[in-house]
Short mmCIF file of N, CA, C and O in Angstrom, two decimals:
data_model
loop_
_atom_site.label_atom_id
_atom_site.label_comp_id
_atom_site.label_asym_id
_atom_site.label_seq_id
_atom_site.Cartn_x
_atom_site.Cartn_y
_atom_site.Cartn_z
N ASN A 17 -51.31 -9.43 -3.71
CA ASN A 17 -51.75 -8.47 -2.72
C ASN A 17 -50.80 -8.52 -1.53
O ASN A 17 -50.46 -9.57 -1.01
N LEU A 18 -50.39 -7.40 -1.07
CA LEU A 18 -49.45 -7.30 0.04
C LEU A 18 -50.02 -7.88 1.33
O LEU A 18 -49.30 -8.51 2.11
N GLN A 19 -51.30 -7.70 1.55
CA GLN A 19 -51.93 -8.24 2.75
C GLN A 19 -51.83 -9.77 2.79
O GLN A 19 -51.61 -10.36 3.84
N PHE A 20 -51.98 -10.41 1.62
CA PHE A 20 -51.85 -11.87 1.55
C PHE A 20 -50.45 -12.30 1.96
O PHE A 20 -50.27 -13.27 2.71
N LEU A 21 -49.43 -11.59 1.48
CA LEU A 21 -48.05 -11.95 1.83
C LEU A 21 -47.81 -11.78 3.34
O LEU A 21 -47.11 -12.59 3.95
N ARG A 22 -48.39 -10.76 3.92
CA ARG A 22 -48.26 -10.58 5.37
C ARG A 22 -48.93 -11.74 6.11
O ARG A 22 -48.41 -12.24 7.10
N TRP A 23 -50.08 -12.18 5.62
CA TRP A 23 -50.79 -13.31 6.23
C TRP A 23 -49.97 -14.59 6.10
O TRP A 23 -49.85 -15.36 7.05
N VAL A 24 -49.39 -14.83 4.92
CA VAL A 24 -48.59 -16.04 4.69
C VAL A 24 -47.42 -16.09 5.66
O VAL A 24 -47.09 -17.14 6.21
N ARG A 25 -46.78 -14.97 5.87
CA ARG A 25 -45.61 -14.92 6.76
C ARG A 25 -45.90 -15.38 8.17
O ARG A 25 -45.02 -15.91 8.85
N THR A 26 -47.11 -15.23 8.62
CA THR A 26 -47.45 -15.56 10.01
C THR A 26 -47.92 -17.00 10.18
O THR A 26 -48.19 -17.42 11.31
N ARG A 27 -48.00 -17.80 9.11
CA ARG A 27 -48.55 -19.15 9.20
C ARG A 27 -47.58 -20.11 9.89
O ARG A 27 -46.36 -20.00 9.76
N THR A 28 -48.16 -21.03 10.64
CA THR A 28 -47.40 -22.09 11.30
C THR A 28 -48.05 -23.42 10.96
O THR A 28 -49.24 -23.49 10.63
N TRP A 29 -47.25 -24.48 11.08
CA TRP A 29 -47.76 -25.83 10.85
C TRP A 29 -47.07 -26.75 11.85
O TRP A 29 -45.84 -26.83 11.88
N ARG A 30 -47.89 -27.38 12.71
CA ARG A 30 -47.37 -28.25 13.77
C ARG A 30 -46.34 -27.53 14.63
O ARG A 30 -45.29 -28.07 14.96
N GLY A 31 -46.61 -26.29 14.90
CA GLY A 31 -45.75 -25.52 15.78
C GLY A 31 -44.53 -24.92 15.09
O GLY A 31 -43.74 -24.24 15.74
N ARG A 32 -44.36 -25.18 13.83
CA ARG A 32 -43.20 -24.63 13.10
C ARG A 32 -43.64 -23.43 12.26
O ARG A 32 -44.71 -23.43 11.68
N ARG A 33 -42.78 -22.45 12.20
CA ARG A 33 -43.07 -21.24 11.43
C ARG A 33 -42.67 -21.47 9.97
O ARG A 33 -41.57 -21.17 9.55
N ILE A 34 -43.58 -22.04 9.20
CA ILE A 34 -43.30 -22.31 7.78
C ILE A 34 -43.66 -21.11 6.90
O ILE A 34 -43.26 -21.03 5.75
N GLY A 35 -44.41 -20.19 7.44
CA GLY A 35 -44.85 -19.03 6.67
C GLY A 35 -43.72 -18.22 6.10
O GLY A 35 -43.79 -17.75 4.96
N LEU A 36 -42.64 -18.07 6.86
CA LEU A 36 -41.51 -17.28 6.40
C LEU A 36 -40.85 -17.95 5.20
O LEU A 36 -40.46 -17.28 4.23
N VAL A 37 -40.75 -19.28 5.22
CA VAL A 37 -40.16 -20.01 4.09
C VAL A 37 -41.05 -19.86 2.84
O VAL A 37 -40.56 -19.60 1.75
N VAL A 38 -42.35 -20.01 3.03
CA VAL A 38 -43.28 -19.86 1.91
C VAL A 38 -43.24 -18.43 1.38
O VAL A 38 -43.21 -18.20 0.16
N PHE A 39 -43.20 -17.46 2.28
CA PHE A 39 -43.12 -16.05 1.90
C PHE A 39 -41.88 -15.80 1.04
O PHE A 39 -41.96 -15.17 -0.02
N ARG A 40 -40.74 -16.29 1.49
CA ARG A 40 -39.49 -16.11 0.72
C ARG A 40 -39.57 -16.81 -0.64
O ARG A 40 -39.07 -16.30 -1.64
N GLY A 41 -40.20 -17.98 -0.65
CA GLY A 41 -40.36 -18.70 -1.92
C GLY A 41 -41.21 -17.92 -2.91
O GLY A 41 -40.89 -17.85 -4.10
N ILE A 42 -42.30 -17.34 -2.41
CA ILE A 42 -43.17 -16.54 -3.28
C ILE A 42 -42.42 -15.32 -3.81
O ILE A 42 -42.48 -15.00 -5.00
N LEU A 43 -41.68 -14.66 -2.95
CA LEU A 43 -40.91 -13.49 -3.40
C LEU A 43 -39.85 -13.88 -4.42
O LEU A 43 -39.65 -13.18 -5.42
N ALA A 44 -39.17 -15.00 -4.18
CA ALA A 44 -38.16 -15.47 -5.14
C ALA A 44 -38.81 -15.78 -6.49
O ALA A 44 -38.27 -15.44 -7.55
N PHE A 45 -39.97 -16.40 -6.46
CA PHE A 45 -40.70 -16.72 -7.69
C PHE A 45 -41.05 -15.44 -8.46
O PHE A 45 -40.88 -15.36 -9.68
N ILE A 46 -41.52 -14.44 -7.74
CA ILE A 46 -41.89 -13.17 -8.37
C ILE A 46 -40.66 -12.52 -9.01
O ILE A 46 -40.72 -12.03 -10.14
N VAL A 47 -39.55 -12.53 -8.30
CA VAL A 47 -38.33 -11.92 -8.83
C VAL A 47 -37.85 -12.66 -10.08
O VAL A 47 -37.49 -12.04 -11.09
N VAL A 48 -37.88 -14.00 -10.05
CA VAL A 48 -37.45 -14.79 -11.21
C VAL A 48 -38.37 -14.53 -12.40
O VAL A 48 -37.90 -14.35 -13.52
N MET A 49 -39.68 -14.49 -12.17
CA MET A 49 -40.62 -14.25 -13.27
C MET A 49 -40.42 -12.84 -13.86
O MET A 49 -40.47 -12.66 -15.07
N PHE A 50 -40.17 -11.87 -13.01
CA PHE A 50 -39.91 -10.52 -13.50
C PHE A 50 -38.64 -10.50 -14.34
O PHE A 50 -38.60 -9.90 -15.41
N ALA A 51 -37.59 -11.17 -13.87
CA ALA A 51 -36.32 -11.20 -14.60
C ALA A 51 -36.49 -11.89 -15.96
O ALA A 51 -35.95 -11.43 -16.97
N LEU A 52 -37.23 -12.99 -15.99
CA LEU A 52 -37.46 -13.69 -17.26
C LEU A 52 -38.24 -12.83 -18.23
O LEU A 52 -37.94 -12.78 -19.42
N ARG A 53 -39.24 -12.15 -17.75
CA ARG A 53 -40.05 -11.29 -18.60
C ARG A 53 -39.22 -10.14 -19.13
O ARG A 53 -39.31 -9.77 -20.31
N PHE A 54 -38.39 -9.58 -18.28
CA PHE A 54 -37.52 -8.48 -18.69
C PHE A 54 -36.50 -8.96 -19.74
O PHE A 54 -36.30 -8.31 -20.76
N ALA A 55 -35.91 -10.13 -19.50
CA ALA A 55 -34.92 -10.68 -20.43
C ALA A 55 -35.54 -11.03 -21.77
O ALA A 55 -34.90 -10.91 -22.81
N GLN A 56 -36.80 -11.43 -21.76
CA GLN A 56 -37.49 -11.77 -23.00
C GLN A 56 -37.64 -10.55 -23.89
O GLN A 56 -37.60 -10.67 -25.11
N ARG A 57 -37.77 -9.40 -23.31
CA ARG A 57 -37.98 -8.18 -24.08
C ARG A 57 -36.68 -7.49 -24.50
O ARG A 57 -36.70 -6.58 -25.30
N ILE A 58 -35.56 -7.91 -23.94
CA ILE A 58 -34.28 -7.33 -24.33
C ILE A 58 -33.75 -8.14 -25.51
O ILE A 58 -33.51 -9.32 -25.40
N ARG A 59 -33.61 -7.49 -26.64
CA ARG A 59 -33.08 -8.13 -27.82
C ARG A 59 -32.49 -7.04 -28.71
O ARG A 59 -32.78 -5.86 -28.51
N PRO A 60 -31.70 -7.41 -29.70
CA PRO A 60 -31.16 -6.38 -30.57
C PRO A 60 -32.29 -5.57 -31.19
O PRO A 60 -33.41 -6.05 -31.29
N TYR A 61 -31.96 -4.37 -31.63
CA TYR A 61 -33.02 -3.53 -32.18
C TYR A 61 -33.69 -4.23 -33.35
O TYR A 61 -33.08 -4.60 -34.33
N ILE A 62 -34.97 -4.44 -33.20
CA ILE A 62 -35.79 -5.01 -34.25
C ILE A 62 -37.01 -4.09 -34.35
O ILE A 62 -37.63 -3.80 -33.33
N PRO A 63 -37.33 -3.64 -35.54
CA PRO A 63 -38.52 -2.78 -35.64
C PRO A 63 -39.72 -3.47 -35.02
O PRO A 63 -39.89 -4.68 -35.11
N ASP A 64 -40.55 -2.71 -34.40
CA ASP A 64 -41.71 -3.22 -33.70
C ASP A 64 -42.55 -4.09 -34.63
O ASP A 64 -42.90 -3.68 -35.73
N TRP A 65 -42.91 -5.29 -34.18
CA TRP A 65 -43.68 -6.22 -35.01
C TRP A 65 -45.02 -5.63 -35.42
O TRP A 65 -45.51 -5.88 -36.51
N SER A 66 -45.62 -4.82 -34.54
CA SER A 66 -46.92 -4.25 -34.89
C SER A 66 -46.80 -3.26 -36.04
O SER A 66 -47.71 -3.15 -36.87
N MET A 67 -45.69 -2.56 -36.11
CA MET A 67 -45.47 -1.64 -37.23
C MET A 67 -45.29 -2.42 -38.52
O MET A 67 -45.80 -2.04 -39.58
N ALA A 68 -44.55 -3.55 -38.44
CA ALA A 68 -44.36 -4.40 -39.62
C ALA A 68 -45.70 -4.97 -40.08
O ALA A 68 -45.99 -5.03 -41.28
N ARG A 69 -46.54 -5.39 -39.13
CA ARG A 69 -47.85 -5.94 -39.48
C ARG A 69 -48.72 -4.87 -40.14
O ARG A 69 -49.40 -5.12 -41.14
N ALA A 70 -48.71 -3.67 -39.59
CA ALA A 70 -49.50 -2.59 -40.15
C ALA A 70 -49.04 -2.27 -41.58
O ALA A 70 -49.88 -2.04 -42.47
N GLU A 71 -47.74 -2.26 -41.80
CA GLU A 71 -47.22 -1.97 -43.14
C GLU A 71 -47.61 -3.07 -44.12
O GLU A 71 -48.03 -2.79 -45.25
N LEU A 72 -47.48 -4.34 -43.72
CA LEU A 72 -47.89 -5.43 -44.61
C LEU A 72 -49.39 -5.40 -44.88
O LEU A 72 -49.84 -5.69 -45.99
N THR A 73 -50.17 -5.05 -43.87
CA THR A 73 -51.62 -4.93 -44.06
C THR A 73 -51.93 -3.86 -45.09
O THR A 73 -52.75 -4.08 -46.00
N ARG A 74 -51.26 -2.71 -45.00
CA ARG A 74 -51.48 -1.63 -45.98
C ARG A 74 -51.12 -2.09 -47.39
O ARG A 74 -51.84 -1.82 -48.34
N GLN A 75 -49.98 -2.80 -47.51
CA GLN A 75 -49.55 -3.27 -48.82
C GLN A 75 -50.56 -4.25 -49.42
O GLN A 75 -50.91 -4.15 -50.60
N LEU A 76 -51.03 -5.19 -48.60
CA LEU A 76 -51.96 -6.19 -49.11
C LEU A 76 -53.32 -5.59 -49.43
O LEU A 76 -53.97 -5.99 -50.40
N GLU A 77 -53.77 -4.64 -48.63
CA GLU A 77 -55.05 -3.99 -48.91
C GLU A 77 -54.98 -3.12 -50.16
O GLU A 77 -56.00 -2.89 -50.82
N ALA A 78 -53.80 -2.65 -50.51
CA ALA A 78 -53.62 -1.87 -51.73
C ALA A 78 -53.49 -2.77 -52.96
O ALA A 78 -53.60 -2.30 -54.09
N THR A 79 -53.26 -4.06 -52.74
CA THR A 79 -53.15 -5.03 -53.83
C THR A 79 -54.56 -5.49 -54.22
O THR A 79 -55.34 -5.84 -53.34
N PRO A 80 -54.88 -5.47 -55.51
CA PRO A 80 -56.23 -5.87 -55.91
C PRO A 80 -56.55 -7.32 -55.50
O PRO A 80 -55.67 -8.17 -55.41
N GLY A 81 -57.82 -7.57 -55.25
CA GLY A 81 -58.29 -8.91 -54.93
C GLY A 81 -58.42 -9.14 -53.43
O GLY A 81 -58.29 -8.23 -52.62
N ARG A 82 -58.73 -10.40 -53.12
CA ARG A 82 -58.89 -10.82 -51.73
C ARG A 82 -57.73 -11.75 -51.37
O ARG A 82 -57.26 -12.51 -52.22
N HIS A 83 -57.29 -11.68 -50.11
CA HIS A 83 -56.06 -12.35 -49.72
C HIS A 83 -56.24 -13.18 -48.45
O HIS A 83 -57.05 -12.84 -47.59
N LEU A 84 -55.45 -14.23 -48.36
CA LEU A 84 -55.34 -15.03 -47.13
C LEU A 84 -53.86 -15.21 -46.85
O LEU A 84 -53.12 -15.70 -47.71
N VAL A 85 -53.43 -14.80 -45.66
CA VAL A 85 -52.02 -14.89 -45.27
C VAL A 85 -51.86 -15.99 -44.24
O VAL A 85 -52.47 -15.93 -43.16
N PHE A 86 -51.07 -17.00 -44.58
CA PHE A 86 -50.71 -18.05 -43.63
C PHE A 86 -49.49 -17.56 -42.86
O PHE A 86 -48.45 -17.29 -43.46
N VAL A 87 -49.61 -17.44 -41.56
CA VAL A 87 -48.52 -16.93 -40.71
C VAL A 87 -47.78 -18.12 -40.11
O VAL A 87 -48.37 -18.97 -39.47
N ARG A 88 -46.48 -18.16 -40.35
CA ARG A 88 -45.63 -19.22 -39.81
C ARG A 88 -44.74 -18.61 -38.72
O ARG A 88 -44.03 -17.64 -38.96
N TYR A 89 -44.82 -19.18 -37.51
CA TYR A 89 -44.00 -18.73 -36.39
C TYR A 89 -42.84 -19.69 -36.17
O TYR A 89 -42.96 -20.88 -36.42
N SER A 90 -41.74 -19.17 -35.65
CA SER A 90 -40.60 -20.02 -35.28
C SER A 90 -40.87 -20.64 -33.91
O SER A 90 -41.73 -20.15 -33.17
N PRO A 91 -40.14 -21.70 -33.55
CA PRO A 91 -40.37 -22.33 -32.24
C PRO A 91 -40.12 -21.38 -31.05
O PRO A 91 -40.71 -21.56 -30.00
N ASN A 92 -39.27 -20.38 -31.21
CA ASN A 92 -38.99 -19.46 -30.10
C ASN A 92 -39.74 -18.13 -30.26
O ASN A 92 -39.27 -17.09 -29.83
N HIS A 93 -40.93 -18.19 -30.84
CA HIS A 93 -41.75 -17.01 -31.07
C HIS A 93 -42.19 -16.37 -29.75
O HIS A 93 -42.56 -17.06 -28.80
N THR A 94 -42.15 -15.05 -29.69
CA THR A 94 -42.65 -14.31 -28.53
C THR A 94 -44.17 -14.24 -28.63
O THR A 94 -44.71 -13.69 -29.58
N LEU A 95 -44.85 -14.80 -27.65
CA LEU A 95 -46.30 -14.94 -27.72
C LEU A 95 -47.03 -13.61 -27.85
O LEU A 95 -48.10 -13.53 -28.44
N GLN A 96 -46.46 -12.56 -27.31
CA GLN A 96 -47.14 -11.26 -27.37
C GLN A 96 -47.11 -10.66 -28.78
O GLN A 96 -47.89 -9.76 -29.08
N ASP A 97 -46.22 -11.14 -29.63
CA ASP A 97 -46.10 -10.62 -30.99
C ASP A 97 -47.04 -11.39 -31.92
O ASP A 97 -46.60 -12.15 -32.78
N GLU A 98 -48.32 -11.19 -31.76
CA GLU A 98 -49.34 -11.94 -32.49
C GLU A 98 -49.73 -11.24 -33.78
O GLU A 98 -50.09 -10.07 -33.76
N TRP A 99 -49.65 -11.95 -34.88
CA TRP A 99 -50.00 -11.40 -36.18
C TRP A 99 -51.45 -11.71 -36.57
O TRP A 99 -52.02 -11.02 -37.39
N VAL A 100 -52.01 -12.77 -36.05
CA VAL A 100 -53.30 -13.26 -36.54
C VAL A 100 -54.45 -12.59 -35.78
O VAL A 100 -54.84 -13.02 -34.70
N TYR A 101 -54.94 -11.51 -36.38
CA TYR A 101 -56.15 -10.82 -35.93
C TYR A 101 -56.99 -10.58 -37.17
O TYR A 101 -56.47 -10.21 -38.21
N ASN A 102 -58.29 -10.80 -37.06
CA ASN A 102 -59.17 -10.65 -38.21
C ASN A 102 -60.37 -9.78 -37.87
O ASN A 102 -60.70 -9.58 -36.71
N GLU A 103 -61.04 -9.33 -38.93
CA GLU A 103 -62.30 -8.60 -38.78
C GLU A 103 -63.37 -9.56 -38.28
O GLU A 103 -63.24 -10.77 -38.41
N PRO A 104 -64.46 -9.02 -37.71
CA PRO A 104 -65.53 -9.91 -37.23
C PRO A 104 -66.14 -10.78 -38.33
O PRO A 104 -66.43 -11.95 -38.10
N ASP A 105 -66.31 -10.22 -39.53
CA ASP A 105 -66.87 -10.98 -40.65
C ASP A 105 -65.72 -11.55 -41.46
O ASP A 105 -65.35 -11.02 -42.50
N ILE A 106 -65.17 -12.66 -40.99
CA ILE A 106 -63.98 -13.22 -41.64
C ILE A 106 -64.23 -13.59 -43.10
O ILE A 106 -63.45 -13.20 -43.97
N PRO A 107 -65.29 -14.33 -43.44
CA PRO A 107 -65.49 -14.67 -44.86
C PRO A 107 -65.65 -13.45 -45.76
O PRO A 107 -65.28 -13.48 -46.93
N GLY A 108 -66.17 -12.35 -45.24
CA GLY A 108 -66.37 -11.15 -46.05
C GLY A 108 -65.17 -10.23 -46.10
O GLY A 108 -65.17 -9.26 -46.86
N ALA A 109 -64.14 -10.51 -45.31
CA ALA A 109 -62.98 -9.62 -45.24
C ALA A 109 -62.13 -9.74 -46.51
O ALA A 109 -62.01 -10.81 -47.09
N ARG A 110 -61.52 -8.63 -46.90
CA ARG A 110 -60.59 -8.67 -48.04
C ARG A 110 -59.28 -9.35 -47.66
O ARG A 110 -58.62 -9.94 -48.50
N LEU A 111 -58.91 -9.24 -46.38
CA LEU A 111 -57.64 -9.80 -45.91
C LEU A 111 -57.90 -10.67 -44.69
O LEU A 111 -58.51 -10.22 -43.72
N ILE A 112 -57.45 -11.92 -44.75
CA ILE A 112 -57.61 -12.86 -43.65
C ILE A 112 -56.23 -13.33 -43.22
O ILE A 112 -55.38 -13.64 -44.06
N TRP A 113 -56.01 -13.38 -41.91
CA TRP A 113 -54.77 -13.90 -41.34
C TRP A 113 -55.08 -15.26 -40.71
O TRP A 113 -56.08 -15.41 -40.02
N ALA A 114 -54.20 -16.25 -40.92
CA ALA A 114 -54.38 -17.58 -40.33
C ALA A 114 -53.02 -18.17 -40.00
O ALA A 114 -52.05 -17.95 -40.72
N ARG A 115 -52.95 -18.94 -38.93
CA ARG A 115 -51.71 -19.65 -38.59
C ARG A 115 -51.58 -20.88 -39.48
O ARG A 115 -52.58 -21.49 -39.84
N THR A 116 -50.34 -21.23 -39.83
CA THR A 116 -50.16 -22.48 -40.56
C THR A 116 -50.50 -23.64 -39.64
O THR A 116 -50.28 -23.58 -38.43
N MET A 117 -51.06 -24.67 -40.23
CA MET A 117 -51.50 -25.83 -39.46
C MET A 117 -50.95 -27.08 -40.14
O MET A 117 -49.93 -27.00 -40.82
N SER A 118 -51.64 -28.18 -39.99
CA SER A 118 -51.21 -29.41 -40.67
C SER A 118 -51.48 -29.25 -42.16
O SER A 118 -52.30 -28.43 -42.58
N PRO A 119 -50.81 -30.04 -43.00
CA PRO A 119 -51.05 -29.95 -44.45
C PRO A 119 -52.52 -30.11 -44.82
O PRO A 119 -53.05 -29.37 -45.66
N ARG A 120 -53.20 -31.03 -44.19
CA ARG A 120 -54.62 -31.27 -44.48
C ARG A 120 -55.46 -30.05 -44.10
O ARG A 120 -56.32 -29.61 -44.85
N GLU A 121 -55.19 -29.46 -42.92
CA GLU A 121 -55.95 -28.30 -42.47
C GLU A 121 -55.66 -27.07 -43.34
O GLU A 121 -56.56 -26.29 -43.64
N ASN A 122 -54.40 -26.92 -43.77
CA ASN A 122 -54.07 -25.82 -44.68
C ASN A 122 -54.84 -25.96 -45.98
O ASN A 122 -55.38 -24.98 -46.50
N ARG A 123 -54.90 -27.18 -46.51
CA ARG A 123 -55.63 -27.43 -47.76
C ARG A 123 -57.13 -27.14 -47.58
O ARG A 123 -57.76 -26.56 -48.46
N GLN A 124 -57.70 -27.53 -46.45
CA GLN A 124 -59.12 -27.27 -46.20
C GLN A 124 -59.40 -25.77 -46.17
O GLN A 124 -60.40 -25.30 -46.70
N LEU A 125 -58.51 -25.03 -45.53
CA LEU A 125 -58.68 -23.57 -45.47
C LEU A 125 -58.56 -22.96 -46.87
O LEU A 125 -59.33 -22.08 -47.24
N GLU A 126 -57.61 -23.45 -47.65
CA GLU A 126 -57.45 -22.97 -49.02
C GLU A 126 -58.71 -23.28 -49.84
O GLU A 126 -59.18 -22.43 -50.59
N ASP A 127 -59.26 -24.47 -49.68
CA ASP A 127 -60.48 -24.84 -50.42
C ASP A 127 -61.66 -23.98 -49.98
O ASP A 127 -62.46 -23.53 -50.81
N TYR A 128 -61.80 -23.73 -48.68
CA TYR A 128 -62.91 -22.94 -48.17
C TYR A 128 -62.85 -21.51 -48.68
O TYR A 128 -63.88 -20.90 -48.99
N PHE A 129 -61.65 -20.95 -48.76
CA PHE A 129 -61.48 -19.57 -49.22
C PHE A 129 -60.92 -19.53 -50.64
O PHE A 129 -60.10 -18.67 -50.96
N SER A 130 -61.36 -20.44 -51.49
CA SER A 130 -60.87 -20.46 -52.88
C SER A 130 -61.20 -19.13 -53.56
O SER A 130 -62.15 -18.43 -53.18
N GLY A 131 -60.40 -18.78 -54.54
CA GLY A 131 -60.59 -17.51 -55.23
C GLY A 131 -59.77 -16.39 -54.65
O GLY A 131 -59.77 -15.28 -55.17
N ARG A 132 -59.08 -16.65 -53.56
CA ARG A 132 -58.22 -15.64 -52.93
C ARG A 132 -56.78 -15.84 -53.38
O ARG A 132 -56.40 -16.91 -53.84
N THR A 133 -55.99 -14.81 -53.17
CA THR A 133 -54.54 -14.93 -53.34
C THR A 133 -53.98 -15.38 -52.01
O THR A 133 -54.29 -14.80 -50.97
N PHE A 134 -53.14 -16.43 -52.04
CA PHE A 134 -52.59 -16.99 -50.81
C PHE A 134 -51.14 -16.56 -50.64
O PHE A 134 -50.37 -16.52 -51.60
N TRP A 135 -50.83 -16.23 -49.41
CA TRP A 135 -49.49 -15.76 -49.05
C TRP A 135 -49.01 -16.55 -47.84
O TRP A 135 -49.82 -17.05 -47.06
N VAL A 136 -47.70 -16.63 -47.67
CA VAL A 136 -47.12 -17.19 -46.45
C VAL A 136 -46.18 -16.13 -45.88
O VAL A 136 -45.42 -15.49 -46.61
N LEU A 137 -46.29 -15.94 -44.57
CA LEU A 137 -45.48 -14.94 -43.87
C LEU A 137 -44.62 -15.64 -42.83
O LEU A 137 -45.14 -16.33 -41.96
N ASP A 138 -43.31 -15.47 -42.94
CA ASP A 138 -42.39 -15.93 -41.89
C ASP A 138 -42.30 -14.78 -40.90
O ASP A 138 -41.49 -13.86 -41.07
N ALA A 139 -43.14 -14.84 -39.88
CA ALA A 139 -43.32 -13.70 -38.97
C ALA A 139 -42.10 -13.42 -38.10
O ALA A 139 -41.91 -12.29 -37.67
N ASP A 140 -41.30 -14.43 -37.81
CA ASP A 140 -40.17 -14.23 -36.91
C ASP A 140 -38.86 -13.97 -37.63
O ASP A 140 -37.81 -13.86 -37.00
N ALA A 141 -38.91 -13.86 -38.96
CA ALA A 141 -37.71 -13.45 -39.70
C ALA A 141 -37.51 -11.96 -39.45
O ALA A 141 -38.45 -11.24 -39.11
N HIS A 142 -36.29 -11.50 -39.60
CA HIS A 142 -36.00 -10.08 -39.36
C HIS A 142 -35.40 -9.46 -40.60
O HIS A 142 -34.24 -9.68 -40.88
N PRO A 143 -36.16 -8.74 -41.37
CA PRO A 143 -37.57 -8.37 -41.22
C PRO A 143 -38.47 -9.53 -41.63
O PRO A 143 -38.03 -10.45 -42.31
N PRO A 144 -39.76 -9.46 -41.26
CA PRO A 144 -40.69 -10.53 -41.64
C PRO A 144 -40.73 -10.68 -43.17
O PRO A 144 -40.65 -9.69 -43.90
N VAL A 145 -40.84 -11.93 -43.63
CA VAL A 145 -40.79 -12.22 -45.06
C VAL A 145 -42.17 -12.69 -45.53
O VAL A 145 -42.68 -13.69 -45.03
N LEU A 146 -42.73 -11.96 -46.49
CA LEU A 146 -44.03 -12.32 -47.07
C LEU A 146 -43.78 -12.75 -48.50
O LEU A 146 -43.12 -12.05 -49.26
N ARG A 147 -44.32 -13.92 -48.87
CA ARG A 147 -44.20 -14.35 -50.26
C ARG A 147 -45.51 -14.96 -50.72
O ARG A 147 -46.25 -15.56 -49.93
N ARG A 148 -45.77 -14.78 -51.99
CA ARG A 148 -47.00 -15.29 -52.59
C ARG A 148 -46.85 -16.78 -52.83
O ARG A 148 -45.79 -17.25 -53.25
N ILE A 149 -47.92 -17.51 -52.59
CA ILE A 149 -47.92 -18.95 -52.87
C ILE A 149 -48.46 -19.13 -54.28
O ILE A 149 -49.57 -18.68 -54.59
N LYS A 150 -47.66 -19.78 -55.11
CA LYS A 150 -48.08 -20.00 -56.49
C LYS A 150 -49.19 -21.03 -56.53
O LYS A 150 -49.32 -21.87 -55.66
N GLN A 151 -50.00 -20.98 -57.60
CA GLN A 151 -51.15 -21.87 -57.74
C GLN A 151 -50.73 -23.34 -57.68
O GLN A 151 -51.42 -24.16 -57.10
N ASP A 152 -49.59 -23.69 -58.25
CA ASP A 152 -49.19 -25.09 -58.31
C ASP A 152 -48.39 -25.54 -57.08
O ASP A 152 -48.02 -26.69 -56.96
N GLU A 153 -48.12 -24.62 -56.18
CA GLU A 153 -47.34 -24.94 -54.98
C GLU A 153 -48.22 -25.64 -53.96
O GLU A 153 -49.38 -25.31 -53.77
N GLU A 154 -47.68 -26.64 -53.31
CA GLU A 154 -48.43 -27.42 -52.32
C GLU A 154 -48.45 -26.68 -50.99
O GLU A 154 -47.42 -26.43 -50.39
N LEU A 155 -49.65 -26.33 -50.52
CA LEU A 155 -49.80 -25.63 -49.24
C LEU A 155 -49.38 -26.49 -48.08
O LEU A 155 -49.03 -25.99 -47.03
N GLY A 156 -49.41 -27.78 -48.23
CA GLY A 156 -49.05 -28.67 -47.13
C GLY A 156 -47.64 -28.47 -46.66
O GLY A 156 -47.31 -28.73 -45.51
N ARG A 157 -46.78 -27.97 -47.52
CA ARG A 157 -45.38 -27.77 -47.13
C ARG A 157 -45.19 -26.58 -46.20
O ARG A 157 -44.12 -26.37 -45.66
N LEU A 158 -46.22 -25.78 -46.01
CA LEU A 158 -46.10 -24.60 -45.16
C LEU A 158 -45.78 -24.94 -43.72
O LEU A 158 -45.11 -24.19 -43.03
N SER A 159 -46.26 -26.06 -43.24
CA SER A 159 -46.07 -26.38 -41.82
C SER A 159 -44.77 -27.10 -41.57
O SER A 159 -44.49 -27.51 -40.46
N GLU A 160 -43.96 -27.29 -42.59
CA GLU A 160 -42.67 -27.97 -42.40
C GLU A 160 -41.68 -27.04 -41.73
O GLU A 160 -41.73 -25.87 -41.84
#
């Protein structure tokens, strides 16, 4: 709020005008945060992640059966590009999205949703890579 910044500018402490220093610090912080956010969004042309998610959702929903997709993110994943959204009735959904976790947690999820086709998605690959997990493949390796 602009009024807050005007108030900060007028503050003194022990007779010293520290408000101006704090005011400049706040403005510098805002400028740096804006620059970082702007730089985060500048990257080579990559098709919009939401379009890729919508296309994969259409493909999986057209595939017979029920599916669970383990989404694997890279360490430098953009937080706003979230793939894991589900219907309110998760157990009843034909398609479930889940983040990869520890090997034990992946196995528990696989056991809970047995009878589904399991997939792993490398969400930060360009383009995103979806592959089916074979029955004999160890799900624990997904989090490596």
